[in-house]
Amino acid sequence: GGRPDLVVVGSGFFGLTVAETAARRYGKRVLVLERRDHLGGNAWSEPDPETGIEVHRYGAHLFHTSNERVWQYAQRFTSFTSYRHHVHSVHNGRTYAMPINLGTICAFFGRHLSPDEARALIAEQAAEMAGREPANLEEKAISLIGRPLYEAFIRGYTAKQWQTDPKELGADIITRLPVRYTFDSRYFADTYEGLPTDGYAAWLERMAAPDLIRVELGTDYFQVRDRLPQGVPVVYTGPLDRYFDHAEGRLSWRTLDFQREVLPIRDFQGTPVMNYADEDVPWTRIHEFRHFHPERDYPTDRTVIVREYSRAAESGDEPYYPINTAQDRDILKRYRKLAAAERNVYFGGRLGTYQYLDMHMAIASALSLVENHLAQRWDAAAPAP
Ligand code: FDA
């Protein structure tokens, strides 16, 4: 009970990092409001009830960072396994390592190539676009990696992600397509990587544990805001356009549909993530969650797989990735102006800034909000010594 010093709307990594830092470092009383019936935002996960296998409810979450501070901060709440992420892709009945690396190129062209030979081959294939400004995503991709690799690994996958022919998509959606001219097939290039040893829920719950933090689940900020004490600063991590009642229009998002299945076998695909590059398969990828924790004692007679499908979000769908069209950027500019005029409200996180943020980015940006804005406010309010 008692009057809070800070209200945080949303209990994802951004909101919890703000709340935890405000409570532990600055001794502030924090009220966290969360619309869902669990905390943790999209990073939250739970054991599948039938098998006990940890399933990430809102899509697979891999923790990785090169930010020393964020890595140290995360260690306060959890240890990490030695998991290293790798992805494969099925194309035309064959399996290849992703992102495209020397192993992928050698397997795809069916011959051994040195790094220089592979570079020369891709440059030659990309040359069909030489001297022309790419007019769409397809042309941009061909200018980067050539037509054969584009048609095998990018065209179908991109068409399924966006439900749009890549010829109809803007060239600016991709700035680069990483190709590695080594056999290194690690997905992330960050210094630190791992999965929380006892799961995401345990990590997130420990962040919310300080006595000064009260979390109210199943509570929508807009339903209770009139009853909140006046003058208390608010950190808002919900959708930016919703805050302003969509007055400037709706920001567009891509969503995912997940289809979960328990199979009566030990191992379905031998790896956590298999992409499906071809358009005749409707899903974009399949996750098999047991493989995220090979160190755990999971059942040997059952496995959980989740097929992932991608499409534009409609109202009521979970917003996952900003689509970020020219119109979105225009609308965003107007919301940013409105947001800057809200003296007592700080907008942050993935939804509050209309920006895709990895977990480590959300944590870093929350730490800097507390240190660069909230702490100054609290210092200024403190009685003179
Ligand atoms: P997040 O969306 O997690 O939390 C916002 C919270 O606010 C939600 O819990 C929501 O219910 C709540 N809320 C909204 N409106 C409200 C209201 N009116 N009242 C009360 N509560 C309200 N990152 C990474 O590092 N590695 C990865 O592999 C992945 N994978 C991944 C897959 C998918 C499909 C997505 C969408 C995201 C990822 N991420 C990721 C990113 C990660 O999930 C998350 O986006 C970041 O940690 C940012 O967290 P936020 O706290 O900003 O938002």
Tab-separated table of C-alpha atoms and ligand atoms in Angstrom:
chain	number	residue	atom	x	y	z
A	1	GLY	CA	0.000	0.000	0.000
A	2	GLY	CA	0.925	3.649	0.269
A	3	ARG	CA	1.324	6.283	-2.393
A	4	PRO	CA	3.710	5.164	-5.152
A	5	ASP	CA	6.631	7.353	-6.223
A	6	LEU	CA	6.400	5.950	-9.740
A	7	VAL	CA	3.807	4.151	-11.866
A	8	VAL	CA	5.113	1.770	-14.547
A	9	VAL	CA	2.670	0.635	-17.237
A	10	GLY	CA	3.732	-2.762	-18.608
A	11	SER	CA	5.939	-5.405	-16.996
A	12	GLY	CA	8.154	-6.387	-19.930
A	13	PHE	CA	11.926	-6.088	-19.695
A	14	PHE	CA	11.703	-2.334	-20.112
A	15	GLY	CA	9.124	-1.786	-17.362
A	16	LEU	CA	10.684	-4.244	-14.916
A	17	THR	CA	14.171	-2.800	-15.364
A	18	VAL	CA	12.828	0.678	-14.588
A	19	ALA	CA	10.886	-0.608	-11.575
A	20	GLU	CA	13.755	-2.699	-10.205
A	21	THR	CA	16.321	0.081	-10.551
A	22	ALA	CA	14.023	2.724	-9.073
A	23	ALA	CA	13.308	0.488	-6.066
A	24	ARG	CA	16.756	-0.949	-5.346
A	25	ARG	CA	19.007	1.966	-6.245
A	26	TYR	CA	16.799	4.907	-5.456
A	27	GLY	CA	14.541	3.471	-2.732
A	28	LYS	CA	11.388	4.410	-4.642
A	29	ARG	CA	7.992	2.792	-4.182
A	30	VAL	CA	6.842	1.525	-7.593
A	31	LEU	CA	3.407	0.420	-8.778
A	32	VAL	CA	3.581	-1.773	-11.917
A	33	LEU	CA	0.356	-2.217	-13.898
A	34	GLU	CA	0.138	-5.164	-16.270
A	35	ARG	CA	-2.818	-5.879	-18.506
A	36	ARG	CA	-2.033	-9.570	-18.971
A	37	ASP	CA	-2.481	-12.239	-16.304
A	38	HIS	CA	1.294	-12.725	-16.042
A	39	LEU	CA	4.281	-10.413	-15.836
A	40	GLY	CA	7.307	-10.265	-18.114
A	41	GLY	CA	5.871	-9.053	-21.412
A	42	ASN	CA	6.711	-11.043	-24.508
A	43	ALA	CA	9.801	-12.630	-23.003
A	44	TRP	CA	7.673	-14.599	-20.552
A	45	SER	CA	7.654	-18.391	-20.854
A	46	GLU	CA	6.154	-21.359	-19.042
A	47	PRO	CA	6.441	-25.144	-18.942
A	48	ASP	CA	4.141	-26.840	-21.434
A	49	PRO	CA	1.536	-28.534	-19.176
A	50	GLU	CA	1.759	-31.947	-20.875
A	51	THR	CA	5.541	-32.329	-21.126
A	52	GLY	CA	7.148	-29.788	-18.787
A	53	ILE	CA	9.163	-28.471	-21.727
A	54	GLU	CA	9.678	-24.687	-21.423
A	55	VAL	CA	7.803	-22.957	-24.233
A	56	HIS	CA	8.190	-19.259	-25.030
A	57	ARG	CA	4.561	-18.237	-25.429
A	58	TYR	CA	5.201	-15.161	-27.593
A	59	GLY	CA	7.908	-16.602	-29.838
A	60	ALA	CA	11.438	-17.853	-29.212
A	61	HIS	CA	13.611	-15.580	-27.068
A	62	LEU	CA	17.382	-15.865	-27.286
A	63	PHE	CA	19.409	-13.685	-24.981
A	64	HIS	CA	22.560	-12.163	-26.444
A	65	THR	CA	24.451	-8.914	-25.876
A	66	SER	CA	27.808	-7.226	-26.244
A	67	ASN	CA	26.880	-4.652	-23.622
A	68	GLU	CA	28.984	-5.372	-20.528
A	69	ARG	CA	26.645	-3.452	-18.245
A	70	VAL	CA	23.538	-5.232	-19.408
A	71	TRP	CA	25.291	-8.589	-19.055
A	72	GLN	CA	26.345	-7.745	-15.481
A	73	TYR	CA	22.855	-6.458	-14.672
A	74	ALA	CA	21.216	-9.659	-15.953
A	75	GLN	CA	23.532	-11.780	-13.775
A	76	ARG	CA	21.867	-10.289	-10.691
A	77	PHE	CA	18.746	-12.285	-11.473
A	78	THR	CA	19.816	-15.397	-13.322
A	79	SER	CA	22.701	-17.498	-14.491
A	80	PHE	CA	22.902	-18.452	-18.159
A	81	THR	CA	23.432	-21.754	-19.933
A	82	SER	CA	26.096	-22.157	-22.601
A	83	TYR	CA	23.426	-22.294	-25.352
A	84	ARG	CA	24.603	-20.960	-28.724
A	85	HIS	CA	21.938	-20.229	-31.302
A	86	HIS	CA	22.069	-21.852	-34.737
A	87	VAL	CA	19.415	-21.822	-37.445
A	88	HIS	CA	18.914	-24.062	-40.456
A	89	SER	CA	16.722	-23.645	-43.483
A	90	VAL	CA	14.922	-26.146	-45.690
A	91	HIS	CA	14.883	-25.317	-49.390
A	92	ASN	CA	13.780	-27.659	-52.125
A	93	GLY	CA	14.153	-30.773	-49.966
A	94	ARG	CA	17.643	-29.924	-48.718
A	95	THR	CA	18.901	-28.404	-45.468
A	96	TYR	CA	21.318	-25.467	-45.209
A	97	ALA	CA	22.968	-23.483	-42.411
A	98	MET	CA	21.728	-19.913	-41.823
A	99	PRO	CA	22.633	-17.074	-41.940
A	100	ILE	CA	24.262	-17.637	-45.320
A	101	ASN	CA	27.877	-18.602	-44.715
A	102	LEU	CA	30.624	-20.404	-46.575
A	103	GLY	CA	29.109	-23.761	-45.598
A	104	THR	CA	25.735	-22.683	-47.055
A	105	ILE	CA	27.376	-21.471	-50.282
A	106	CYS	CA	29.461	-24.630	-50.777
A	107	ALA	CA	26.452	-26.871	-50.117
A	108	PHE	CA	24.148	-24.791	-52.342
A	109	PHE	CA	26.499	-24.665	-55.348
A	110	GLY	CA	27.611	-28.253	-54.712
A	111	ARG	CA	31.345	-27.634	-54.661
A	112	HIS	CA	34.196	-26.634	-52.408
A	113	LEU	CA	35.002	-22.926	-52.554
A	114	SER	CA	37.621	-20.913	-50.684
A	115	PRO	CA	36.473	-17.632	-49.053
A	116	ASP	CA	37.885	-15.619	-51.982
A	117	GLU	CA	36.327	-17.876	-54.579
A	118	ALA	CA	32.951	-17.614	-52.865
A	119	ARG	CA	33.241	-13.809	-52.663
A	120	ALA	CA	34.093	-13.611	-56.345
A	121	LEU	CA	31.187	-15.881	-57.285
A	122	ILE	CA	28.631	-13.856	-55.293
A	123	ALA	CA	30.010	-10.563	-56.652
A	124	GLU	CA	29.662	-11.891	-60.182
A	125	GLN	CA	26.060	-12.973	-59.525
A	126	ALA	CA	25.183	-9.638	-57.887
A	127	ALA	CA	26.608	-7.787	-60.900
A	128	GLU	CA	23.337	-8.152	-62.816
A	129	MET	CA	22.131	-5.157	-60.777
A	130	ALA	CA	25.331	-3.148	-61.309
A	131	GLY	CA	24.806	0.551	-61.998
A	132	ARG	CA	21.057	0.393	-61.302
A	133	GLU	CA	19.273	1.742	-58.254
A	134	PRO	CA	17.275	-1.154	-56.729
A	135	ALA	CA	13.573	-0.344	-57.136
A	136	ASN	CA	12.241	-2.898	-54.660
A	137	LEU	CA	13.265	-5.476	-52.087
A	138	GLU	CA	13.900	-8.159	-54.704
A	139	GLU	CA	16.326	-6.007	-56.670
A	140	LYS	CA	18.026	-4.838	-53.495
A	141	ALA	CA	18.544	-8.438	-52.338
A	142	ILE	CA	19.904	-9.482	-55.734
A	143	SER	CA	22.325	-6.557	-55.651
A	144	LEU	CA	23.594	-7.839	-52.311
A	145	ILE	CA	23.800	-11.621	-52.762
A	146	GLY	CA	22.928	-12.430	-56.382
A	147	ARG	CA	19.841	-14.075	-57.815
A	148	PRO	CA	20.417	-17.784	-57.027
A	149	LEU	CA	20.849	-17.312	-53.259
A	150	TYR	CA	18.061	-14.714	-53.211
A	151	GLU	CA	15.614	-17.052	-54.940
A	152	ALA	CA	16.550	-19.971	-52.685
A	153	PHE	CA	16.650	-18.379	-49.235
A	154	ILE	CA	15.108	-14.906	-49.323
A	155	ARG	CA	12.259	-14.704	-51.842
A	156	GLY	CA	9.852	-17.283	-50.429
A	157	TYR	CA	10.666	-16.565	-46.803
A	158	THR	CA	10.199	-12.815	-47.249
A	159	ALA	CA	6.971	-13.314	-49.205
A	160	LYS	CA	5.609	-15.404	-46.324
A	161	GLN	CA	6.802	-12.957	-43.653
A	162	TRP	CA	5.096	-10.021	-45.315
A	163	GLN	CA	2.400	-11.861	-47.285
A	164	THR	CA	3.548	-9.711	-50.155
A	165	ASP	CA	5.615	-10.375	-53.285
A	166	PRO	CA	9.117	-8.973	-52.571
A	167	LYS	CA	8.809	-7.011	-55.837
A	168	GLU	CA	6.060	-5.021	-54.111
A	169	LEU	CA	8.116	-4.367	-50.970
A	170	GLY	CA	10.358	-1.343	-50.479
A	171	ALA	CA	14.094	-1.672	-51.098
A	172	ASP	CA	14.679	0.076	-47.763
A	173	ILE	CA	13.294	-2.861	-45.732
A	174	ILE	CA	16.739	-4.442	-45.994
A	175	THR	CA	19.973	-2.506	-45.785
A	176	ARG	CA	22.180	-5.575	-45.716
A	177	LEU	CA	21.942	-9.333	-45.986
A	178	PRO	CA	24.710	-10.804	-43.909
A	179	VAL	CA	26.896	-13.288	-45.786
A	180	ARG	CA	29.810	-14.750	-43.884
A	181	TYR	CA	32.752	-15.982	-45.870
A	182	THR	CA	33.761	-18.409	-43.138
A	183	PHE	CA	32.240	-21.637	-41.891
A	184	ASP	CA	31.133	-19.880	-38.683
A	185	SER	CA	27.406	-20.607	-38.486
A	186	ARG	CA	26.659	-19.012	-35.111
A	187	TYR	CA	23.537	-16.927	-35.474
A	188	PHE	CA	24.573	-14.076	-33.169
A	189	ALA	CA	27.936	-12.332	-33.223
A	190	ASP	CA	27.621	-10.895	-29.692
A	191	THR	CA	30.183	-11.320	-26.906
A	192	TYR	CA	27.686	-12.886	-24.494
A	193	GLU	CA	24.950	-15.371	-25.171
A	194	GLY	CA	22.917	-17.919	-23.241
A	195	LEU	CA	19.499	-18.887	-21.967
A	196	PRO	CA	18.385	-18.253	-18.371
A	197	THR	CA	19.205	-21.487	-16.537
A	198	ASP	CA	15.879	-21.832	-14.754
A	199	GLY	CA	13.794	-20.072	-17.380
A	200	TYR	CA	12.551	-16.607	-18.285
A	201	ALA	CA	9.672	-16.573	-15.773
A	202	ALA	CA	12.072	-17.084	-12.840
A	203	TRP	CA	14.351	-14.302	-14.118
A	204	LEU	CA	11.478	-11.858	-14.589
A	205	GLU	CA	9.882	-12.707	-11.235
A	206	ARG	CA	13.165	-12.017	-9.422
A	207	MET	CA	13.291	-8.583	-11.026
A	208	ALA	CA	9.861	-7.805	-9.575
A	209	ALA	CA	10.663	-9.231	-6.102
A	210	PRO	CA	11.790	-6.129	-4.124
A	211	ASP	CA	9.310	-5.169	-1.383
A	212	LEU	CA	9.048	-1.658	-2.785
A	213	ILE	CA	7.537	-3.021	-6.025
A	214	ARG	CA	3.861	-3.897	-6.293
A	215	VAL	CA	2.678	-5.577	-9.505
A	216	GLU	CA	-1.020	-5.546	-10.367
A	217	LEU	CA	-1.778	-8.140	-13.006
A	218	GLY	CA	-4.899	-8.099	-15.144
A	219	THR	CA	-4.970	-4.310	-14.871
A	220	ASP	CA	-5.252	-2.074	-17.909
A	221	TYR	CA	-3.802	1.371	-17.257
A	222	PHE	CA	-6.588	3.078	-19.188
A	223	GLN	CA	-9.204	1.486	-16.932
A	224	VAL	CA	-7.589	2.726	-13.719
A	225	ARG	CA	-5.718	5.914	-14.600
A	226	ASP	CA	-8.418	8.185	-13.155
A	227	ARG	CA	-8.005	6.506	-9.777
A	228	LEU	CA	-4.201	6.865	-9.644
A	229	PRO	CA	-2.809	9.534	-7.312
A	230	GLN	CA	-2.204	12.884	-9.038
A	231	GLY	CA	1.284	14.058	-9.917
A	232	VAL	CA	3.057	10.686	-9.770
A	233	PRO	CA	5.343	10.207	-12.782
A	234	VAL	CA	4.351	7.438	-15.189
A	235	VAL	CA	6.600	5.253	-17.353
A	236	TYR	CA	4.387	4.006	-20.172
A	237	THR	CA	5.468	0.960	-22.223
A	238	GLY	CA	2.149	0.212	-23.956
A	239	PRO	CA	1.395	1.108	-27.602
A	240	LEU	CA	2.183	4.759	-28.358
A	241	ASP	CA	-0.862	5.300	-30.597
A	242	ARG	CA	-3.226	3.807	-27.991
A	243	TYR	CA	-2.018	6.335	-25.402
A	244	PHE	CA	-3.337	9.142	-27.603
A	245	ASP	CA	-6.534	7.264	-28.545
A	246	HIS	CA	-5.170	6.787	-32.081
A	247	ALA	CA	-5.747	10.490	-32.682
A	248	GLU	CA	-3.053	10.619	-35.397
A	249	GLY	CA	-3.928	7.216	-36.873
A	250	ARG	CA	-2.790	3.642	-36.268
A	251	LEU	CA	0.834	2.528	-36.430
A	252	SER	CA	1.072	-0.736	-38.371
A	253	TRP	CA	2.562	-3.946	-36.994
A	254	ARG	CA	3.258	-7.462	-38.129
A	255	THR	CA	2.000	-10.257	-35.891
A	256	LEU	CA	2.704	-13.987	-35.636
A	257	ASP	CA	0.380	-16.941	-35.215
A	258	PHE	CA	1.722	-19.905	-33.272
A	259	GLN	CA	0.416	-23.436	-33.671
A	260	ARG	CA	1.608	-25.694	-30.875
A	261	GLU	CA	1.672	-29.480	-31.114
A	262	VAL	CA	2.871	-32.252	-28.775
A	263	LEU	CA	4.247	-35.211	-30.729
A	264	PRO	CA	4.729	-38.737	-29.320
A	265	ILE	CA	8.394	-38.879	-30.351
A	266	ARG	CA	11.711	-37.947	-28.780
A	267	ASP	CA	13.006	-35.619	-31.462
A	268	PHE	CA	11.199	-34.027	-34.402
A	269	GLN	CA	13.908	-32.017	-36.173
A	270	GLY	CA	17.171	-32.350	-34.236
A	271	THR	CA	17.559	-28.575	-33.757
A	272	PRO	CA	15.640	-25.685	-32.115
A	273	VAL	CA	14.750	-23.679	-35.225
A	274	MET	CA	14.161	-24.820	-38.789
A	275	ASN	CA	13.240	-22.169	-41.349
A	276	TYR	CA	11.121	-23.114	-44.329
A	277	ALA	CA	12.317	-21.002	-47.240
A	278	ASP	CA	9.837	-22.189	-49.883
A	279	GLU	CA	6.425	-20.704	-50.559
A	280	ASP	CA	4.645	-24.041	-50.901
A	281	VAL	CA	5.027	-24.510	-47.119
A	282	PRO	CA	2.710	-22.043	-45.383
A	283	TRP	CA	4.668	-21.618	-42.121
A	284	THR	CA	7.892	-19.613	-41.907
A	285	ARG	CA	9.585	-21.807	-39.315
A	286	ILE	CA	9.217	-24.549	-36.747
A	287	HIS	CA	10.567	-24.309	-33.210
A	288	GLU	CA	11.248	-27.434	-31.204
A	289	PHE	CA	11.587	-26.183	-27.660
A	290	ARG	CA	13.391	-29.138	-26.032
A	291	HIS	CA	16.524	-28.208	-27.971
A	292	PHE	CA	16.863	-24.838	-26.213
A	293	HIS	CA	17.738	-26.751	-23.025
A	294	PRO	CA	19.659	-29.917	-23.913
A	295	GLU	CA	20.979	-29.902	-20.330
A	296	ARG	CA	17.507	-30.490	-18.850
A	297	ASP	CA	15.821	-33.753	-17.998
A	298	TYR	CA	12.970	-33.586	-20.481
A	299	PRO	CA	10.718	-36.565	-21.368
A	300	THR	CA	12.173	-38.886	-23.997
A	301	ASP	CA	8.832	-39.978	-25.454
A	302	ARG	CA	7.304	-36.583	-26.279
A	303	THR	CA	8.359	-33.296	-27.815
A	304	VAL	CA	6.722	-29.877	-28.355
A	305	ILE	CA	6.870	-28.121	-31.700
A	306	VAL	CA	5.458	-24.728	-32.631
A	307	ARG	CA	4.778	-23.707	-36.219
A	308	GLU	CA	5.063	-19.975	-36.838
A	309	TYR	CA	3.032	-17.989	-39.374
A	310	SER	CA	3.426	-14.297	-40.091
A	311	ARG	CA	0.932	-11.631	-41.176
A	312	ALA	CA	-0.109	-8.002	-40.764
A	313	ALA	CA	-1.690	-7.356	-37.359
A	314	GLU	CA	-5.317	-6.297	-37.128
A	315	SER	CA	-6.764	-4.605	-34.074
A	316	GLY	CA	-6.921	-7.211	-31.310
A	317	ASP	CA	-3.799	-9.044	-32.567
A	318	GLU	CA	-0.519	-8.908	-30.633
A	319	PRO	CA	1.721	-6.254	-32.222
A	320	TYR	CA	5.157	-7.875	-32.728
A	321	TYR	CA	7.274	-6.116	-35.364
A	322	PRO	CA	6.847	-2.498	-36.540
A	323	ILE	CA	6.116	-2.471	-40.295
A	324	ASN	CA	7.486	1.056	-40.496
A	325	THR	CA	6.128	2.237	-43.847
A	326	ALA	CA	6.642	5.859	-44.920
A	327	GLN	CA	3.142	6.548	-43.589
A	328	ASP	CA	4.028	4.955	-40.235
A	329	ARG	CA	7.113	7.149	-39.951
A	330	ASP	CA	4.999	10.191	-40.635
A	331	ILE	CA	2.415	9.229	-38.011
A	332	LEU	CA	5.202	8.393	-35.555
A	333	LYS	CA	6.648	11.877	-35.909
A	334	ARG	CA	3.341	13.376	-34.862
A	335	TYR	CA	2.978	11.049	-31.864
A	336	ARG	CA	6.526	11.878	-30.781
A	337	LYS	CA	5.586	15.533	-30.682
A	338	LEU	CA	2.540	14.756	-28.529
A	339	ALA	CA	4.641	12.487	-26.291
A	340	ALA	CA	7.253	15.187	-25.720
A	341	ALA	CA	4.516	17.512	-24.468
A	342	GLU	CA	3.413	15.057	-21.740
A	343	ARG	CA	5.360	16.451	-18.807
A	344	ASN	CA	4.778	13.643	-16.368
A	345	VAL	CA	4.874	10.628	-18.683
A	346	TYR	CA	7.932	8.855	-20.055
A	347	PHE	CA	7.426	6.636	-23.103
A	348	GLY	CA	9.661	3.623	-23.421
A	349	GLY	CA	10.084	0.080	-24.655
A	350	ARG	CA	9.107	-1.656	-27.849
A	351	LEU	CA	5.471	-0.551	-28.020
A	352	GLY	CA	5.952	2.864	-26.433
A	353	THR	CA	8.545	3.931	-29.021
A	354	TYR	CA	7.350	1.866	-32.045
A	355	GLN	CA	10.730	0.245	-32.394
A	356	TYR	CA	11.858	-3.358	-32.458
A	357	LEU	CA	14.033	-3.858	-29.372
A	358	ASP	CA	15.899	-6.972	-28.385
A	359	MET	CA	15.799	-7.751	-24.667
A	360	HIS	CA	19.289	-6.391	-24.075
A	361	MET	CA	18.354	-3.149	-25.857
A	362	ALA	CA	15.186	-2.772	-23.779
A	363	ILE	CA	17.218	-3.249	-20.581
A	364	ALA	CA	19.909	-0.771	-21.656
A	365	SER	CA	17.382	1.840	-22.674
A	366	ALA	CA	15.426	1.424	-19.396
A	367	LEU	CA	18.615	1.858	-17.325
A	368	SER	CA	19.373	5.059	-19.173
A	369	LEU	CA	15.831	6.401	-18.695
A	370	VAL	CA	16.189	5.976	-14.927
A	371	GLU	CA	19.683	7.443	-14.760
A	372	ASN	CA	19.262	10.292	-17.215
A	373	HIS	CA	15.710	11.400	-16.480
A	374	LEU	CA	14.053	9.943	-13.400
A	375	ALA	CA	17.083	10.211	-11.102
A	376	GLN	CA	17.431	13.918	-11.904
A	377	ARG	CA	13.813	14.464	-11.126
A	378	TRP	CA	14.174	12.715	-7.778
A	379	ASP	CA	17.407	14.533	-6.923
A	380	ALA	CA	15.755	17.868	-7.652
A	381	ALA	CA	12.841	16.987	-5.372
A	382	ALA	CA	15.081	15.941	-2.478
A	383	PRO	CA	15.289	18.443	0.396
A	384	ALA	CA	18.506	20.464	0.356
A	385	PRO	CA	21.121	18.970	2.653
B	1	FDA	P1	6.980	-6.008	-23.973
B	1	FDA	O1	6.065	-6.093	-25.135
B	1	FDA	O2	7.745	-7.217	-23.589
B	1	FDA	O3	6.140	-5.561	-22.675
B	1	FDA	C1	5.122	-4.575	-22.718
B	1	FDA	C2	4.077	-4.924	-21.659
B	1	FDA	O4	3.152	-3.859	-21.527
B	1	FDA	C3	3.254	-6.149	-22.019
B	1	FDA	O5	3.337	-7.091	-20.971
B	1	FDA	C4	1.843	-5.601	-22.173
B	1	FDA	O6	0.835	-6.517	-21.774
B	1	FDA	C5	1.884	-4.396	-21.276
B	1	FDA	N1	0.861	-3.383	-21.595
B	1	FDA	C6	0.587	-2.822	-22.798
B	1	FDA	N2	-0.427	-1.938	-22.697
B	1	FDA	C7	-0.807	-1.919	-21.397
B	1	FDA	C8	-1.819	-1.215	-20.667
B	1	FDA	N3	-2.651	-0.332	-21.273
B	1	FDA	N4	-1.931	-1.430	-19.330
B	1	FDA	C9	-1.104	-2.326	-18.712
B	1	FDA	N5	-0.142	-3.030	-19.361
B	1	FDA	C10	0.005	-2.831	-20.690
B	1	FDA	N6	14.503	-10.181	-27.866
B	1	FDA	C11	15.728	-10.785	-27.778
B	1	FDA	O7	16.643	-10.227	-27.175
B	1	FDA	N7	15.931	-12.021	-28.337
B	1	FDA	C12	14.957	-12.694	-29.014
B	1	FDA	O8	15.172	-13.802	-29.498
B	1	FDA	C13	13.666	-12.054	-29.108
B	1	FDA	N8	12.649	-12.663	-29.773
B	1	FDA	C14	11.463	-12.011	-29.924
B	1	FDA	C15	10.435	-12.607	-30.670
B	1	FDA	C16	9.240	-11.941	-30.853
B	1	FDA	C17	8.148	-12.595	-31.645
B	1	FDA	C18	9.064	-10.641	-30.309
B	1	FDA	C19	7.797	-9.869	-30.532
B	1	FDA	C20	10.054	-10.073	-29.562
B	1	FDA	C21	11.261	-10.738	-29.362
B	1	FDA	N9	12.258	-10.151	-28.613
B	1	FDA	C22	13.482	-10.795	-28.520
B	1	FDA	C23	12.052	-8.825	-27.930
B	1	FDA	C24	11.418	-8.928	-26.505
B	1	FDA	O9	10.297	-9.715	-26.459
B	1	FDA	C25	10.851	-7.605	-25.966
B	1	FDA	O10	10.235	-6.985	-27.028
B	1	FDA	C26	11.837	-6.709	-25.387
B	1	FDA	O11	12.326	-7.312	-24.245
B	1	FDA	C27	11.193	-5.346	-25.077
B	1	FDA	O12	10.378	-5.420	-23.934
B	1	FDA	P2	9.307	-4.285	-23.581
B	1	FDA	O13	9.221	-4.248	-22.117
B	1	FDA	O14	9.618	-3.035	-24.295
B	1	FDA	O15	7.939	-4.774	-24.252
